[in-house]
Amino acid sequence: MGILSKSWTLGLIVTGVVIFGQAPEFSQQYKQRLGGGINELASVVSQFEKDAASQGLTRAQALDQQNNSNEAFNQLRGKSMESHIKRYENLLMQRQAMQTASPVMQPVHLLRRADVEILSDTLAAYKPGLQLTFEGTLWALVGGGIVGGLGRAPVSAMRFRAKRRRAPKVSYGEDMPSQDEHL
């Protein structure tokens, strides 16, 4: 393995370590924003339910009343409120999934149900950092192995082909001495 090949492989491993090592930190920052989103939507949903209750309506009845209104504004507010409630429930489910997952698996749960708005905001304000925890180290090592291995595969394939071309061709024909001649 030449110096260029070793440098390439080392560079890929370091890149994988740095990129994948960010997963636990990114998850932590996402969870903080997730909590903020839940708190804000909880306030909106709670106020809507209080307003509905003050009129003797359940949440579902109040939404039906708005959606079935003859006024376009009320219909829009009903659709908007339904959207807020659905997002609130989705965020609660995601938080529950992330809280019950092991710290190593939290980045996976984040990607499975990520809220686009929170994900975008987290990416925009993300502050890189390597967590010196078990899960941070594990993600970094896995990333180094994956990126290093994937990046090394083409180099290994080229070397294998080059060795096959340089190998002498052995012919088992007339040029070979017979076994009787050796005796």
CSV table of C-alpha atoms in Angstrom, one decimal:
chain,number,residue,atom,x,y,z
A,1,MET,CA,0.0,0.0,0.0
A,2,GLY,CA,1.6,3.2,-1.1
A,3,ILE,CA,1.8,6.5,0.8
A,4,LEU,CA,-0.9,8.1,-1.4
A,5,SER,CA,-3.2,5.2,-0.8
A,6,LYS,CA,-2.6,5.2,2.9
A,7,SER,CA,-3.2,9.0,3.0
A,8,TRP,CA,-6.4,8.6,1.0
A,9,THR,CA,-7.7,5.9,3.4
A,10,LEU,CA,-6.8,7.9,6.5
A,11,GLY,CA,-8.5,11.0,5.1
A,12,LEU,CA,-11.6,9.0,4.4
A,13,ILE,CA,-11.6,7.5,7.9
A,14,VAL,CA,-11.2,10.9,9.5
A,15,THR,CA,-14.0,12.3,7.4
A,16,GLY,CA,-16.3,9.5,8.4
A,17,VAL,CA,-15.4,9.9,12.1
A,18,VAL,CA,-16.1,13.6,12.0
A,19,ILE,CA,-19.4,13.4,10.0
A,20,PHE,CA,-20.9,10.4,11.8
A,21,GLY,CA,-19.6,11.5,15.1
A,22,GLN,CA,-21.9,14.5,14.8
A,23,ALA,CA,-25.0,12.3,14.9
A,24,PRO,CA,-25.5,12.3,18.7
A,25,GLU,CA,-24.8,16.0,19.0
A,26,PHE,CA,-27.2,16.8,16.2
A,27,SER,CA,-29.8,14.6,17.9
A,28,GLN,CA,-29.4,16.4,21.2
A,29,GLN,CA,-29.8,19.8,19.5
A,30,TYR,CA,-32.8,18.5,17.6
A,31,LYS,CA,-34.4,17.2,20.8
A,32,GLN,CA,-34.1,20.6,22.4
A,33,ARG,CA,-35.9,22.2,19.5
A,34,LEU,CA,-38.4,19.4,19.5
A,35,GLY,CA,-39.2,20.2,23.1
A,36,GLY,CA,-39.7,23.9,22.3
A,37,GLY,CA,-42.0,23.0,19.4
A,38,ILE,CA,-44.1,20.8,21.6
A,39,ASN,CA,-44.4,23.5,24.2
A,40,GLU,CA,-45.5,26.1,21.7
A,41,LEU,CA,-48.0,23.9,20.0
A,42,ALA,CA,-49.3,22.7,23.4
A,43,SER,CA,-50.1,26.3,24.2
A,44,VAL,CA,-52.0,26.7,20.9
A,45,VAL,CA,-54.0,23.4,21.2
A,46,SER,CA,-54.8,24.1,24.9
A,47,GLN,CA,-56.1,27.6,24.1
A,48,PHE,CA,-58.3,26.2,21.3
A,49,GLU,CA,-59.7,23.5,23.6
A,50,LYS,CA,-60.4,26.1,26.3
A,51,ASP,CA,-62.2,28.3,23.8
A,52,ALA,CA,-64.2,25.3,22.6
A,53,ALA,CA,-65.1,24.3,26.1
A,54,SER,CA,-66.2,27.8,26.9
A,55,GLN,CA,-68.8,27.4,24.1
A,56,GLY,CA,-69.8,23.9,25.4
A,57,LEU,CA,-67.9,22.1,22.6
A,58,THR,CA,-65.3,19.4,22.4
A,59,ARG,CA,-62.2,19.9,20.3
A,60,ALA,CA,-63.7,17.7,17.5
A,61,GLN,CA,-67.0,19.6,17.6
A,62,ALA,CA,-65.3,23.0,17.4
A,63,LEU,CA,-63.2,21.8,14.4
A,64,ASP,CA,-66.4,20.5,12.7
A,65,GLN,CA,-68.1,23.7,13.3
A,66,GLN,CA,-65.3,25.7,11.8
A,67,ASN,CA,-64.8,23.3,8.8
A,68,ASN,CA,-68.5,23.3,8.0
A,69,SER,CA,-68.9,27.1,8.4
A,70,ASN,CA,-70.2,29.1,5.4
A,71,GLU,CA,-67.5,31.6,6.0
A,72,ALA,CA,-64.2,31.0,4.2
A,73,PHE,CA,-62.2,32.5,7.1
A,74,ASN,CA,-63.6,30.1,9.6
A,75,GLN,CA,-63.0,27.2,7.3
A,76,LEU,CA,-59.3,28.3,6.9
A,77,ARG,CA,-58.9,28.6,10.6
A,78,GLY,CA,-60.4,25.1,11.1
A,79,LYS,CA,-57.9,23.6,8.6
A,80,SER,CA,-55.1,25.5,10.2
A,81,MET,CA,-56.1,24.3,13.7
A,82,GLU,CA,-56.3,20.7,12.4
A,83,SER,CA,-52.8,21.0,11.0
A,84,HIS,CA,-51.5,22.3,14.3
A,85,ILE,CA,-53.1,19.5,16.3
A,86,LYS,CA,-51.8,16.8,13.9
A,87,ARG,CA,-48.3,18.3,14.0
A,88,TYR,CA,-48.5,18.5,17.8
A,89,GLU,CA,-49.5,14.8,18.1
A,90,ASN,CA,-46.7,13.8,15.6
A,91,LEU,CA,-44.1,15.7,17.7
A,92,LEU,CA,-45.3,14.0,20.9
A,93,MET,CA,-44.9,10.6,19.2
A,94,GLN,CA,-41.4,11.5,18.0
A,95,ARG,CA,-40.3,12.7,21.4
A,96,GLN,CA,-41.7,9.5,23.0
A,97,ALA,CA,-39.8,7.3,20.4
A,98,MET,CA,-36.6,9.2,21.0
A,99,GLN,CA,-36.9,9.1,24.8
A,100,THR,CA,-37.5,5.4,24.9
A,101,ALA,CA,-34.7,4.6,22.4
A,102,SER,CA,-31.2,4.0,23.5
A,103,PRO,CA,-28.8,7.0,23.1
A,104,VAL,CA,-27.1,5.1,20.3
A,105,MET,CA,-30.3,4.7,18.3
A,106,GLN,CA,-31.7,8.3,18.8
A,107,PRO,CA,-30.2,9.6,15.6
A,108,VAL,CA,-32.0,6.8,13.7
A,109,HIS,CA,-35.3,7.7,15.3
A,110,LEU,CA,-34.7,11.3,14.5
A,111,LEU,CA,-34.4,10.5,10.8
A,112,ARG,CA,-37.4,8.2,10.8
A,113,ARG,CA,-39.9,10.8,11.9
A,114,ALA,CA,-38.1,14.1,11.5
A,115,ASP,CA,-40.3,17.2,11.5
A,116,VAL,CA,-39.2,19.2,8.4
A,117,GLU,CA,-39.4,22.6,10.1
A,118,ILE,CA,-37.6,21.6,13.2
A,119,LEU,CA,-35.0,19.7,11.2
A,120,SER,CA,-34.4,22.7,9.0
A,121,ASP,CA,-34.1,25.0,12.0
A,122,THR,CA,-31.7,22.7,13.7
A,123,LEU,CA,-29.5,22.5,10.6
A,124,ALA,CA,-29.5,26.2,10.2
A,125,ALA,CA,-28.4,26.8,13.8
A,126,TYR,CA,-26.3,23.7,14.3
A,127,LYS,CA,-23.1,24.0,16.3
A,128,PRO,CA,-20.8,21.0,15.6
A,129,GLY,CA,-19.4,19.1,18.4
A,130,LEU,CA,-18.1,15.6,19.1
A,131,GLN,CA,-19.7,13.9,22.1
A,132,LEU,CA,-17.1,12.0,24.1
A,133,THR,CA,-19.7,9.5,25.2
A,134,PHE,CA,-20.1,5.9,24.4
A,135,GLU,CA,-22.7,6.7,21.7
A,136,GLY,CA,-20.6,9.5,20.2
A,137,THR,CA,-17.5,7.3,20.0
A,138,LEU,CA,-19.6,4.4,18.5
A,139,TRP,CA,-21.1,6.6,15.8
A,140,ALA,CA,-17.7,8.1,15.0
A,141,LEU,CA,-16.1,4.6,14.7
A,142,VAL,CA,-18.9,3.2,12.6
A,143,GLY,CA,-18.7,6.3,10.4
A,144,GLY,CA,-15.0,6.0,10.0
A,145,GLY,CA,-15.3,2.3,9.0
A,146,ILE,CA,-18.2,2.9,6.6
A,147,VAL,CA,-16.6,5.9,4.8
A,148,GLY,CA,-13.1,4.4,4.9
A,149,GLY,CA,-14.4,1.1,3.6
A,150,LEU,CA,-16.5,2.6,0.8
A,151,GLY,CA,-13.8,4.9,-0.3
A,152,ARG,CA,-11.1,2.2,-0.1
A,153,ALA,CA,-13.2,-0.3,-2.2
A,154,PRO,CA,-12.3,1.3,-5.6
A,155,VAL,CA,-8.6,1.5,-4.8
A,156,SER,CA,-8.6,-2.2,-3.7
A,157,ALA,CA,-10.5,-3.2,-6.9
A,158,MET,CA,-8.0,-1.3,-9.1
A,159,ARG,CA,-5.0,-3.0,-7.3
A,160,PHE,CA,-6.6,-6.4,-7.6
A,161,ARG,CA,-7.1,-5.9,-11.4
A,162,ALA,CA,-3.5,-4.7,-11.8
A,163,LYS,CA,-2.1,-7.7,-10.0
A,164,ARG,CA,-4.1,-10.1,-12.2
A,165,ARG,CA,-2.8,-8.4,-15.3
A,166,ARG,CA,0.8,-8.6,-14.1
A,167,ALA,CA,0.6,-12.3,-13.0
A,168,PRO,CA,2.4,-14.7,-15.3
A,169,LYS,CA,0.2,-16.9,-17.4
A,170,VAL,CA,0.8,-20.6,-16.6
A,171,SER,CA,0.2,-23.0,-19.4
A,172,TYR,CA,-0.1,-26.7,-18.7
A,173,GLY,CA,0.8,-27.8,-22.1
A,174,GLU,CA,3.8,-29.4,-23.8
A,175,ASP,CA,6.3,-27.1,-22.2
A,176,MET,CA,5.8,-28.6,-18.8
A,177,PRO,CA,7.9,-31.6,-17.9
A,178,SER,CA,6.0,-34.8,-17.3
A,179,GLN,CA,5.9,-36.5,-14.0
A,180,ASP,CA,8.1,-39.3,-15.3
A,181,GLU,CA,11.0,-36.9,-16.1
A,182,HIS,CA,11.1,-35.8,-12.4
A,183,LEU,CA,11.6,-39.4,-11.2
